[in-house]
Amino acid sequence: MDEIVKIISDIKNGNIKPIYFLMGEEPYYIDKLTEYIEDNVLSEEEKGFNQMVLYGRDVTVEDIVGNAKRYPMMADRQVVIVKEAQELSRTIDKLESYAENPQPTTVLVIAYKYKTLDKRKKLTKTIEKNGLLFESKKLYENQVAAWISRVLKPKDYSIEPKAAAMLVEFLGTDLSRISNELDKLQIILPKGMVINPNHIETNIGFSKDFNQFEFRKAIGDRNELQSYRIAQHFSQNKKEYPIVLTIGMVFGFFSSILQYHGLKDKSPNNVIKVLNIRPYFLKDYDVALKNYPMKKVSSIVAKLREIDVKSKGVGANQLNDEDLYKELLTTIFAK
């Protein structure tokens, strides 16, 4: 995120590169940088003759180079943007000769999403030398909640940990989708508001009581009644809560508890680091550690492997989701 801020700051200050090659698995920042250049490098009057948007599926590298070599009309520079440039991955090396001697009055933006250039190749090194090469990497799931807080802070909003966890649970690491939902909340809620789980449930549609986050917590707390209630909700809403994903989540939770039991250093910082969890969730793992002895956790993990196979339809054609959830919870809560 700091790199993004610096790139935008340089553009604002007139330090504009002739080539911006934006690549990587996370499309959010590629889109944001492309959008910023598209909106801000040229004035509205200049854009008509001097800004061109191309799409990788419709052009060749030769077409791009031909447009990039043109001179601007009644302006200091022109902007050529190539969106969905990953469609040109087989021929992108042909850009090398242009990258060696880019047109100084052209700003060429290559939005190369979901892929990266081979950093050993000459094209990559040439772009780094004569332009700007930016790699947008996917965030790990345990980094997204902090990212949400950072995005909201300059806009005068904050968010409760549970509300952030709900967004991550339902939207995963897709920053574009999360950003869109946050934008909706900012339209509805006044500045200075602390976004809480009720806001998420009311305005986005995620239940604060019946979700995988609460299911895991209920199991960790050995709250049998709440666990069965949530499981019933899941079995009645299969599309929203695929049982394969739920079992995978429970398996991961107990695998982490098993690992927690085996740690010699159970200090909070070490547990958070080794288990790769957000600090907010540490108390849930502490409770589960007390509720489930190591021997019990080992037997649960072994049984979960069997249930996982059944959930995928192997050797359990007669079992529906409700039956599988009953087997799952019976295993977990058995004395």
mmCIF file of C-alpha atoms in Angstrom:
data_model
loop_
_atom_site.group_PDB
_atom_site.id
_atom_site.type_symbol
_atom_site.label_atom_id
_atom_site.label_comp_id
_atom_site.label_asym_id
_atom_site.label_seq_id
_atom_site.Cartn_x
_atom_site.Cartn_y
_atom_site.Cartn_z
ATOM 1 C CA MET A 1 0.000 0.000 0.000
ATOM 2 C CA ASP A 2 2.930 2.364 0.706
ATOM 3 C CA GLU A 3 4.225 1.712 -2.792
ATOM 4 C CA ILE A 4 0.858 2.718 -4.250
ATOM 5 C CA VAL A 5 0.898 5.964 -2.278
ATOM 6 C CA LYS A 6 4.406 6.748 -3.555
ATOM 7 C CA ILE A 7 3.497 6.053 -7.201
ATOM 8 C CA ILE A 8 0.463 8.336 -6.985
ATOM 9 C CA SER A 9 2.485 11.011 -5.164
ATOM 10 C CA ASP A 10 5.141 10.945 -7.896
ATOM 11 C CA ILE A 11 2.490 11.351 -10.590
ATOM 12 C CA LYS A 12 0.946 14.291 -8.712
ATOM 13 C CA ASN A 13 4.385 15.900 -8.523
ATOM 14 C CA GLY A 14 4.974 15.511 -12.254
ATOM 15 C CA ASN A 15 7.410 12.602 -11.975
ATOM 16 C CA ILE A 16 5.631 10.545 -14.623
ATOM 17 C CA LYS A 17 7.195 7.450 -16.171
ATOM 18 C CA PRO A 18 6.906 6.598 -19.886
ATOM 19 C CA ILE A 19 5.859 3.011 -19.045
ATOM 20 C CA TYR A 20 3.766 1.649 -16.189
ATOM 21 C CA PHE A 21 3.708 -2.137 -16.278
ATOM 22 C CA LEU A 22 1.201 -3.204 -13.620
ATOM 23 C CA MET A 23 1.138 -6.945 -13.005
ATOM 24 C CA GLY A 24 0.225 -9.523 -10.382
ATOM 25 C CA GLU A 25 -2.346 -11.813 -8.811
ATOM 26 C CA GLU A 26 -4.269 -9.063 -6.986
ATOM 27 C CA PRO A 27 -6.226 -6.993 -9.556
ATOM 28 C CA TYR A 28 -7.441 -4.365 -7.066
ATOM 29 C CA TYR A 29 -4.326 -2.170 -7.066
ATOM 30 C CA ILE A 30 -3.754 -2.651 -10.787
ATOM 31 C CA ASP A 31 -7.267 -1.319 -11.409
ATOM 32 C CA LYS A 32 -6.802 1.549 -8.951
ATOM 33 C CA LEU A 33 -3.522 2.721 -10.472
ATOM 34 C CA THR A 34 -4.873 2.376 -14.008
ATOM 35 C CA GLU A 35 -7.951 4.352 -13.027
ATOM 36 C CA TYR A 36 -5.874 7.067 -11.369
ATOM 37 C CA ILE A 37 -3.670 7.553 -14.432
ATOM 38 C CA GLU A 38 -6.705 7.488 -16.721
ATOM 39 C CA ASP A 39 -8.435 10.171 -14.662
ATOM 40 C CA ASN A 40 -5.561 12.461 -13.705
ATOM 41 C CA VAL A 41 -2.587 12.582 -16.083
ATOM 42 C CA LEU A 42 -4.408 14.544 -18.798
ATOM 43 C CA SER A 43 -6.950 17.318 -18.482
ATOM 44 C CA GLU A 44 -10.459 16.731 -19.789
ATOM 45 C CA GLU A 45 -9.699 18.912 -22.832
ATOM 46 C CA GLU A 46 -6.575 16.897 -23.669
ATOM 47 C CA LYS A 47 -8.174 13.451 -23.330
ATOM 48 C CA GLY A 48 -10.234 13.648 -26.513
ATOM 49 C CA PHE A 49 -7.235 13.516 -28.861
ATOM 50 C CA ASN A 50 -4.537 12.162 -26.567
ATOM 51 C CA GLN A 51 -5.946 9.354 -24.458
ATOM 52 C CA MET A 52 -6.582 5.894 -25.828
ATOM 53 C CA VAL A 53 -7.860 2.769 -24.093
ATOM 54 C CA LEU A 54 -7.095 -0.565 -25.752
ATOM 55 C CA TYR A 55 -7.953 -4.121 -24.707
ATOM 56 C CA GLY A 56 -5.541 -7.030 -24.899
ATOM 57 C CA ARG A 57 -7.999 -9.347 -26.604
ATOM 58 C CA ASP A 58 -8.514 -6.859 -29.468
ATOM 59 C CA VAL A 59 -4.966 -5.734 -30.275
ATOM 60 C CA THR A 60 -1.462 -7.007 -30.901
ATOM 61 C CA VAL A 61 1.740 -5.793 -29.280
ATOM 62 C CA GLU A 62 2.575 -4.184 -32.631
ATOM 63 C CA ASP A 63 -0.692 -2.212 -32.462
ATOM 64 C CA ILE A 64 0.211 -0.999 -28.967
ATOM 65 C CA VAL A 65 3.706 0.064 -30.016
ATOM 66 C CA GLY A 66 2.333 1.840 -33.077
ATOM 67 C CA ASN A 67 -0.062 3.890 -30.940
ATOM 68 C CA ALA A 68 2.592 4.557 -28.302
ATOM 69 C CA LYS A 69 4.970 6.015 -30.920
ATOM 70 C CA ARG A 70 2.476 8.665 -32.022
ATOM 71 C CA TYR A 71 3.009 12.262 -30.983
ATOM 72 C CA PRO A 72 0.428 14.074 -28.838
ATOM 73 C CA MET A 73 -1.847 16.706 -30.364
ATOM 74 C CA MET A 74 -1.889 20.118 -28.685
ATOM 75 C CA ALA A 75 -0.637 18.594 -25.429
ATOM 76 C CA ASP A 76 2.644 17.715 -23.746
ATOM 77 C CA ARG A 77 1.915 14.004 -23.676
ATOM 78 C CA GLN A 78 -0.522 11.282 -24.645
ATOM 79 C CA VAL A 79 -1.735 8.337 -22.551
ATOM 80 C CA VAL A 80 -2.155 4.841 -23.984
ATOM 81 C CA ILE A 81 -3.801 2.334 -21.620
ATOM 82 C CA VAL A 82 -3.921 -1.385 -22.356
ATOM 83 C CA LYS A 83 -6.464 -3.154 -20.164
ATOM 84 C CA GLU A 84 -6.638 -6.962 -19.825
ATOM 85 C CA ALA A 85 -3.109 -7.082 -21.225
ATOM 86 C CA GLN A 86 -2.638 -10.604 -19.849
ATOM 87 C CA GLU A 87 -4.407 -11.722 -23.036
ATOM 88 C CA LEU A 88 -1.116 -10.902 -24.770
ATOM 89 C CA SER A 89 1.039 -13.071 -22.503
ATOM 90 C CA ARG A 90 2.320 -15.222 -25.389
ATOM 91 C CA THR A 91 3.650 -12.254 -27.341
ATOM 92 C CA ILE A 92 4.335 -9.676 -24.612
ATOM 93 C CA ASP A 93 8.121 -10.083 -25.087
ATOM 94 C CA LYS A 94 7.734 -8.164 -28.361
ATOM 95 C CA LEU A 95 7.359 -5.055 -26.210
ATOM 96 C CA GLU A 96 11.072 -5.251 -25.399
ATOM 97 C CA SER A 97 12.341 -3.069 -28.249
ATOM 98 C CA TYR A 98 9.886 -0.296 -27.379
ATOM 99 C CA ALA A 99 10.770 -0.540 -23.669
ATOM 100 C CA GLU A 100 14.430 -0.002 -24.577
ATOM 101 C CA ASN A 101 13.599 3.359 -26.157
ATOM 102 C CA PRO A 102 10.112 4.486 -25.075
ATOM 103 C CA GLN A 103 8.489 7.581 -26.549
ATOM 104 C CA PRO A 104 9.131 10.328 -23.942
ATOM 105 C CA THR A 105 5.827 12.069 -24.702
ATOM 106 C CA THR A 106 3.769 8.888 -24.205
ATOM 107 C CA VAL A 107 2.573 7.354 -20.942
ATOM 108 C CA LEU A 108 2.015 3.680 -21.722
ATOM 109 C CA VAL A 109 0.052 1.765 -19.064
ATOM 110 C CA ILE A 110 -0.033 -2.031 -19.294
ATOM 111 C CA ALA A 111 -2.608 -3.628 -16.953
ATOM 112 C CA TYR A 112 -1.364 -7.231 -16.842
ATOM 113 C CA LYS A 113 -3.672 -8.832 -14.284
ATOM 114 C CA TYR A 114 -3.393 -12.288 -12.664
ATOM 115 C CA LYS A 115 0.023 -12.893 -14.231
ATOM 116 C CA THR A 116 3.608 -11.716 -13.788
ATOM 117 C CA LEU A 117 6.547 -11.312 -16.111
ATOM 118 C CA ASP A 118 9.529 -13.608 -15.715
ATOM 119 C CA LYS A 119 11.913 -11.411 -13.729
ATOM 120 C CA ARG A 120 14.914 -13.092 -15.365
ATOM 121 C CA LYS A 121 13.950 -11.870 -18.832
ATOM 122 C CA LYS A 122 15.373 -8.803 -20.502
ATOM 123 C CA LEU A 123 11.917 -7.225 -20.943
ATOM 124 C CA THR A 124 11.396 -7.119 -17.187
ATOM 125 C CA LYS A 125 14.801 -5.578 -16.537
ATOM 126 C CA THR A 126 14.330 -3.045 -19.321
ATOM 127 C CA ILE A 127 10.958 -1.894 -17.973
ATOM 128 C CA GLU A 128 12.452 -1.565 -14.492
ATOM 129 C CA LYS A 129 15.251 0.582 -15.959
ATOM 130 C CA ASN A 130 13.192 2.859 -18.211
ATOM 131 C CA GLY A 131 9.749 2.799 -16.635
ATOM 132 C CA LEU A 132 7.951 1.427 -13.605
ATOM 133 C CA LEU A 133 7.271 -2.235 -12.899
ATOM 134 C CA PHE A 134 4.685 -2.825 -10.173
ATOM 135 C CA GLU A 135 3.687 -6.230 -8.822
ATOM 136 C CA SER A 136 0.355 -6.438 -7.008
ATOM 137 C CA LYS A 137 0.532 -9.442 -4.690
ATOM 138 C CA LYS A 138 -2.403 -11.267 -3.116
ATOM 139 C CA LEU A 139 -2.859 -10.620 0.580
ATOM 140 C CA TYR A 140 -2.968 -13.545 2.954
ATOM 141 C CA GLU A 141 -6.315 -13.971 4.675
ATOM 142 C CA ASN A 142 -4.878 -12.914 8.028
ATOM 143 C CA GLN A 143 -3.711 -9.607 6.480
ATOM 144 C CA VAL A 144 -7.063 -8.516 5.049
ATOM 145 C CA ALA A 145 -8.676 -7.261 8.289
ATOM 146 C CA ALA A 146 -5.736 -4.899 8.851
ATOM 147 C CA TRP A 147 -6.023 -3.787 5.217
ATOM 148 C CA ILE A 148 -9.725 -2.976 5.748
ATOM 149 C CA SER A 149 -8.851 -0.806 8.755
ATOM 150 C CA ARG A 150 -6.142 1.028 6.793
ATOM 151 C CA VAL A 151 -8.506 1.707 3.896
ATOM 152 C CA LEU A 152 -11.210 3.077 6.191
ATOM 153 C CA LYS A 153 -9.012 5.249 8.420
ATOM 154 C CA PRO A 154 -8.308 8.125 5.969
ATOM 155 C CA LYS A 155 -12.031 8.205 5.181
ATOM 156 C CA ASP A 156 -12.823 8.760 8.885
ATOM 157 C CA TYR A 157 -14.319 5.330 9.544
ATOM 158 C CA SER A 158 -13.213 2.417 11.693
ATOM 159 C CA ILE A 159 -14.426 -1.151 12.027
ATOM 160 C CA GLU A 160 -14.846 -3.642 14.848
ATOM 161 C CA PRO A 161 -12.704 -6.800 14.553
ATOM 162 C CA LYS A 162 -15.738 -9.074 14.317
ATOM 163 C CA ALA A 163 -17.245 -6.985 11.507
ATOM 164 C CA ALA A 164 -13.960 -7.132 9.590
ATOM 165 C CA ALA A 165 -13.814 -10.888 10.200
ATOM 166 C CA MET A 166 -17.299 -11.271 8.744
ATOM 167 C CA LEU A 167 -16.255 -9.484 5.558
ATOM 168 C CA VAL A 168 -13.154 -11.645 5.225
ATOM 169 C CA GLU A 169 -15.121 -14.825 5.894
ATOM 170 C CA PHE A 170 -17.721 -14.128 3.229
ATOM 171 C CA LEU A 171 -15.597 -12.337 0.640
ATOM 172 C CA GLY A 172 -12.221 -13.947 1.236
ATOM 173 C CA THR A 173 -9.198 -12.008 -0.011
ATOM 174 C CA ASP A 174 -10.974 -10.375 -2.950
ATOM 175 C CA LEU A 175 -10.058 -6.746 -2.260
ATOM 176 C CA SER A 176 -12.237 -5.402 -5.065
ATOM 177 C CA ARG A 177 -15.390 -7.014 -3.667
ATOM 178 C CA ILE A 178 -14.531 -5.930 -0.127
ATOM 179 C CA SER A 179 -13.872 -2.388 -1.322
ATOM 180 C CA ASN A 180 -17.235 -2.289 -3.115
ATOM 181 C CA GLU A 181 -19.048 -3.347 0.086
ATOM 182 C CA LEU A 182 -17.149 -0.767 2.125
ATOM 183 C CA ASP A 183 -18.128 1.909 -0.404
ATOM 184 C CA LYS A 184 -21.801 0.965 0.109
ATOM 185 C CA LEU A 185 -21.443 1.306 3.873
ATOM 186 C CA GLN A 186 -19.790 4.719 3.533
ATOM 187 C CA ILE A 187 -22.771 5.965 1.529
ATOM 188 C CA ILE A 188 -25.172 4.817 4.238
ATOM 189 C CA LEU A 189 -23.225 5.543 7.426
ATOM 190 C CA PRO A 190 -22.063 9.000 8.615
ATOM 191 C CA LYS A 191 -18.357 9.790 8.910
ATOM 192 C CA GLY A 192 -16.812 8.937 12.236
ATOM 193 C CA MET A 193 -18.900 5.772 12.552
ATOM 194 C CA VAL A 194 -17.427 2.537 13.880
ATOM 195 C CA ILE A 195 -18.701 -0.206 11.569
ATOM 196 C CA ASN A 196 -20.036 -3.124 13.617
ATOM 197 C CA PRO A 197 -21.508 -6.573 12.833
ATOM 198 C CA ASN A 198 -25.064 -5.169 12.829
ATOM 199 C CA HIS A 199 -24.103 -2.769 10.029
ATOM 200 C CA ILE A 200 -22.671 -5.679 8.042
ATOM 201 C CA GLU A 201 -25.761 -7.821 8.590
ATOM 202 C CA THR A 202 -28.290 -5.064 7.888
ATOM 203 C CA ASN A 203 -26.655 -3.430 4.883
ATOM 204 C CA ILE A 204 -24.684 -6.226 3.239
ATOM 205 C CA GLY A 205 -26.731 -9.272 4.152
ATOM 206 C CA PHE A 206 -24.301 -11.415 6.121
ATOM 207 C CA SER A 207 -25.845 -12.931 9.234
ATOM 208 C CA LYS A 208 -23.901 -12.054 12.366
ATOM 209 C CA ASP A 209 -25.275 -15.127 14.156
ATOM 210 C CA PHE A 210 -25.284 -17.821 11.483
ATOM 211 C CA ASN A 211 -21.951 -17.855 9.719
ATOM 212 C CA GLN A 212 -18.770 -19.910 9.730
ATOM 213 C CA PHE A 213 -17.100 -17.517 12.155
ATOM 214 C CA GLU A 214 -19.874 -18.103 14.734
ATOM 215 C CA PHE A 215 -19.973 -21.834 13.961
ATOM 216 C CA ARG A 216 -16.291 -22.175 14.754
ATOM 217 C CA LYS A 217 -16.709 -20.130 17.929
ATOM 218 C CA ALA A 218 -19.713 -22.180 19.099
ATOM 219 C CA ILE A 219 -17.757 -25.402 18.569
ATOM 220 C CA GLY A 220 -14.722 -24.005 20.373
ATOM 221 C CA ASP A 221 -16.934 -22.950 23.295
ATOM 222 C CA ARG A 222 -18.562 -26.422 23.345
ATOM 223 C CA ASN A 223 -21.896 -24.668 22.885
ATOM 224 C CA GLU A 224 -23.817 -27.633 21.500
ATOM 225 C CA LEU A 225 -27.185 -25.901 21.130
ATOM 226 C CA GLN A 226 -25.803 -22.975 19.124
ATOM 227 C CA SER A 227 -23.633 -25.296 17.018
ATOM 228 C CA TYR A 228 -26.656 -27.401 16.014
ATOM 229 C CA ARG A 229 -28.695 -24.265 15.274
ATOM 230 C CA ILE A 230 -26.028 -22.931 12.950
ATOM 231 C CA ALA A 231 -25.561 -26.344 11.316
ATOM 232 C CA GLN A 232 -29.308 -26.488 10.658
ATOM 233 C CA HIS A 233 -29.132 -23.042 9.031
ATOM 234 C CA PHE A 234 -26.194 -24.167 6.894
ATOM 235 C CA SER A 235 -27.958 -27.341 5.743
ATOM 236 C CA GLN A 236 -30.975 -25.255 4.663
ATOM 237 C CA ASN A 237 -28.805 -22.763 2.749
ATOM 238 C CA LYS A 238 -26.412 -25.026 0.851
ATOM 239 C CA LYS A 239 -25.443 -22.528 -1.829
ATOM 240 C CA GLU A 240 -24.338 -19.902 0.668
ATOM 241 C CA TYR A 241 -22.638 -22.401 2.957
ATOM 242 C CA PRO A 242 -21.175 -25.335 0.970
ATOM 243 C CA ILE A 243 -20.570 -28.169 3.401
ATOM 244 C CA VAL A 244 -17.187 -28.976 1.856
ATOM 245 C CA LEU A 245 -15.918 -25.501 2.776
ATOM 246 C CA THR A 246 -17.423 -25.677 6.266
ATOM 247 C CA ILE A 247 -15.819 -29.031 7.010
ATOM 248 C CA GLY A 248 -12.531 -27.687 5.671
ATOM 249 C CA MET A 249 -12.797 -24.723 8.035
ATOM 250 C CA VAL A 250 -13.536 -26.961 11.048
ATOM 251 C CA PHE A 251 -10.696 -29.292 10.076
ATOM 252 C CA GLY A 252 -8.310 -26.335 9.851
ATOM 253 C CA PHE A 253 -9.476 -25.067 13.246
ATOM 254 C CA PHE A 254 -8.846 -28.358 15.027
ATOM 255 C CA SER A 255 -5.561 -28.874 13.192
ATOM 256 C CA SER A 256 -4.452 -25.521 14.607
ATOM 257 C CA ILE A 257 -5.643 -26.516 18.099
ATOM 258 C CA LEU A 258 -3.612 -29.722 17.796
ATOM 259 C CA GLN A 259 -0.588 -27.654 16.814
ATOM 260 C CA TYR A 260 -1.282 -25.281 19.720
ATOM 261 C CA HIS A 261 -1.228 -28.220 22.164
ATOM 262 C CA GLY A 262 2.196 -29.185 20.884
ATOM 263 C CA LEU A 263 3.797 -25.754 21.277
ATOM 264 C CA LYS A 264 6.400 -25.375 23.986
ATOM 265 C CA ASP A 265 6.181 -21.600 23.803
ATOM 266 C CA LYS A 266 2.521 -20.720 24.320
ATOM 267 C CA SER A 267 3.085 -16.992 24.683
ATOM 268 C CA PRO A 268 0.453 -14.974 22.774
ATOM 269 C CA ASN A 269 2.887 -13.535 20.227
ATOM 270 C CA ASN A 270 4.339 -16.951 19.403
ATOM 271 C CA VAL A 271 0.904 -18.596 19.127
ATOM 272 C CA ILE A 272 -0.328 -15.862 16.771
ATOM 273 C CA LYS A 273 2.796 -16.226 14.644
ATOM 274 C CA VAL A 274 2.910 -20.031 14.499
ATOM 275 C CA LEU A 275 -0.833 -20.551 13.973
ATOM 276 C CA ASN A 276 -0.965 -17.611 11.540
ATOM 277 C CA ILE A 277 -4.097 -16.112 13.114
ATOM 278 C CA ARG A 278 -5.281 -12.591 13.798
ATOM 279 C CA PRO A 279 -4.775 -11.461 17.418
ATOM 280 C CA TYR A 280 -8.528 -10.912 17.799
ATOM 281 C CA PHE A 281 -9.135 -14.664 17.438
ATOM 282 C CA LEU A 282 -6.540 -15.784 19.973
ATOM 283 C CA LYS A 283 -9.088 -15.952 22.800
ATOM 284 C CA ASP A 284 -11.217 -18.381 20.754
ATOM 285 C CA TYR A 285 -8.237 -20.694 20.380
ATOM 286 C CA ASP A 286 -7.417 -20.383 24.090
ATOM 287 C CA VAL A 287 -10.965 -21.462 25.001
ATOM 288 C CA ALA A 288 -10.877 -24.392 22.584
ATOM 289 C CA LEU A 289 -7.488 -25.466 23.925
ATOM 290 C CA LYS A 290 -9.037 -25.837 27.414
ATOM 291 C CA ASN A 291 -12.215 -27.493 26.141
ATOM 292 C CA TYR A 292 -10.536 -30.097 23.947
ATOM 293 C CA PRO A 293 -7.597 -32.138 25.328
ATOM 294 C CA MET A 294 -4.895 -33.138 22.892
ATOM 295 C CA LYS A 295 -6.051 -36.764 22.650
ATOM 296 C CA LYS A 296 -9.613 -35.657 21.881
ATOM 297 C CA VAL A 297 -8.415 -33.205 19.218
ATOM 298 C CA SER A 298 -6.396 -35.973 17.544
ATOM 299 C CA SER A 299 -9.461 -38.207 17.310
ATOM 300 C CA ILE A 300 -11.584 -35.311 15.962
ATOM 301 C CA VAL A 301 -9.027 -34.536 13.249
ATOM 302 C CA ALA A 302 -8.935 -38.203 12.207
ATOM 303 C CA LYS A 303 -12.732 -38.421 12.056
ATOM 304 C CA LEU A 304 -12.988 -35.145 10.133
ATOM 305 C CA ARG A 305 -10.909 -36.686 7.345
ATOM 306 C CA GLU A 306 -13.566 -39.393 6.958
ATOM 307 C CA ILE A 307 -16.429 -36.879 7.000
ATOM 308 C CA ASP A 308 -14.631 -34.717 4.460
ATOM 309 C CA VAL A 309 -14.493 -37.661 2.059
ATOM 310 C CA LYS A 310 -18.198 -38.342 2.641
ATOM 311 C CA SER A 311 -19.084 -34.677 1.996
ATOM 312 C CA LYS A 312 -17.564 -35.070 -1.454
ATOM 313 C CA GLY A 313 -19.894 -37.988 -2.198
ATOM 314 C CA VAL A 314 -17.440 -40.837 -1.721
ATOM 315 C CA GLY A 315 -19.076 -43.819 -0.018
ATOM 316 C CA ALA A 316 -21.923 -41.740 1.414
ATOM 317 C CA ASN A 317 -24.485 -41.346 -1.348
ATOM 318 C CA GLN A 318 -27.386 -41.659 1.083
ATOM 319 C CA LEU A 319 -26.179 -38.966 3.492
ATOM 320 C CA ASN A 320 -27.493 -35.439 2.992
ATOM 321 C CA ASP A 321 -25.922 -32.285 4.462
ATOM 322 C CA GLU A 322 -28.062 -32.453 7.605
ATOM 323 C CA ASP A 323 -26.900 -36.012 8.308
ATOM 324 C CA LEU A 324 -23.275 -35.068 7.746
ATOM 325 C CA TYR A 325 -23.529 -32.088 10.113
ATOM 326 C CA LYS A 326 -25.039 -34.370 12.772
ATOM 327 C CA GLU A 327 -22.171 -36.804 12.344
ATOM 328 C CA LEU A 328 -19.696 -33.940 12.486
ATOM 329 C CA LEU A 329 -21.071 -32.463 15.702
ATOM 330 C CA THR A 330 -21.691 -35.836 17.344
ATOM 331 C CA THR A 331 -18.013 -36.607 16.795
ATOM 332 C CA ILE A 332 -16.876 -33.277 18.198
ATOM 333 C CA PHE A 333 -19.083 -33.256 21.311
ATOM 334 C CA ALA A 334 -18.789 -36.952 22.189
ATOM 335 C CA LYS A 335 -17.412 -37.430 25.703
#
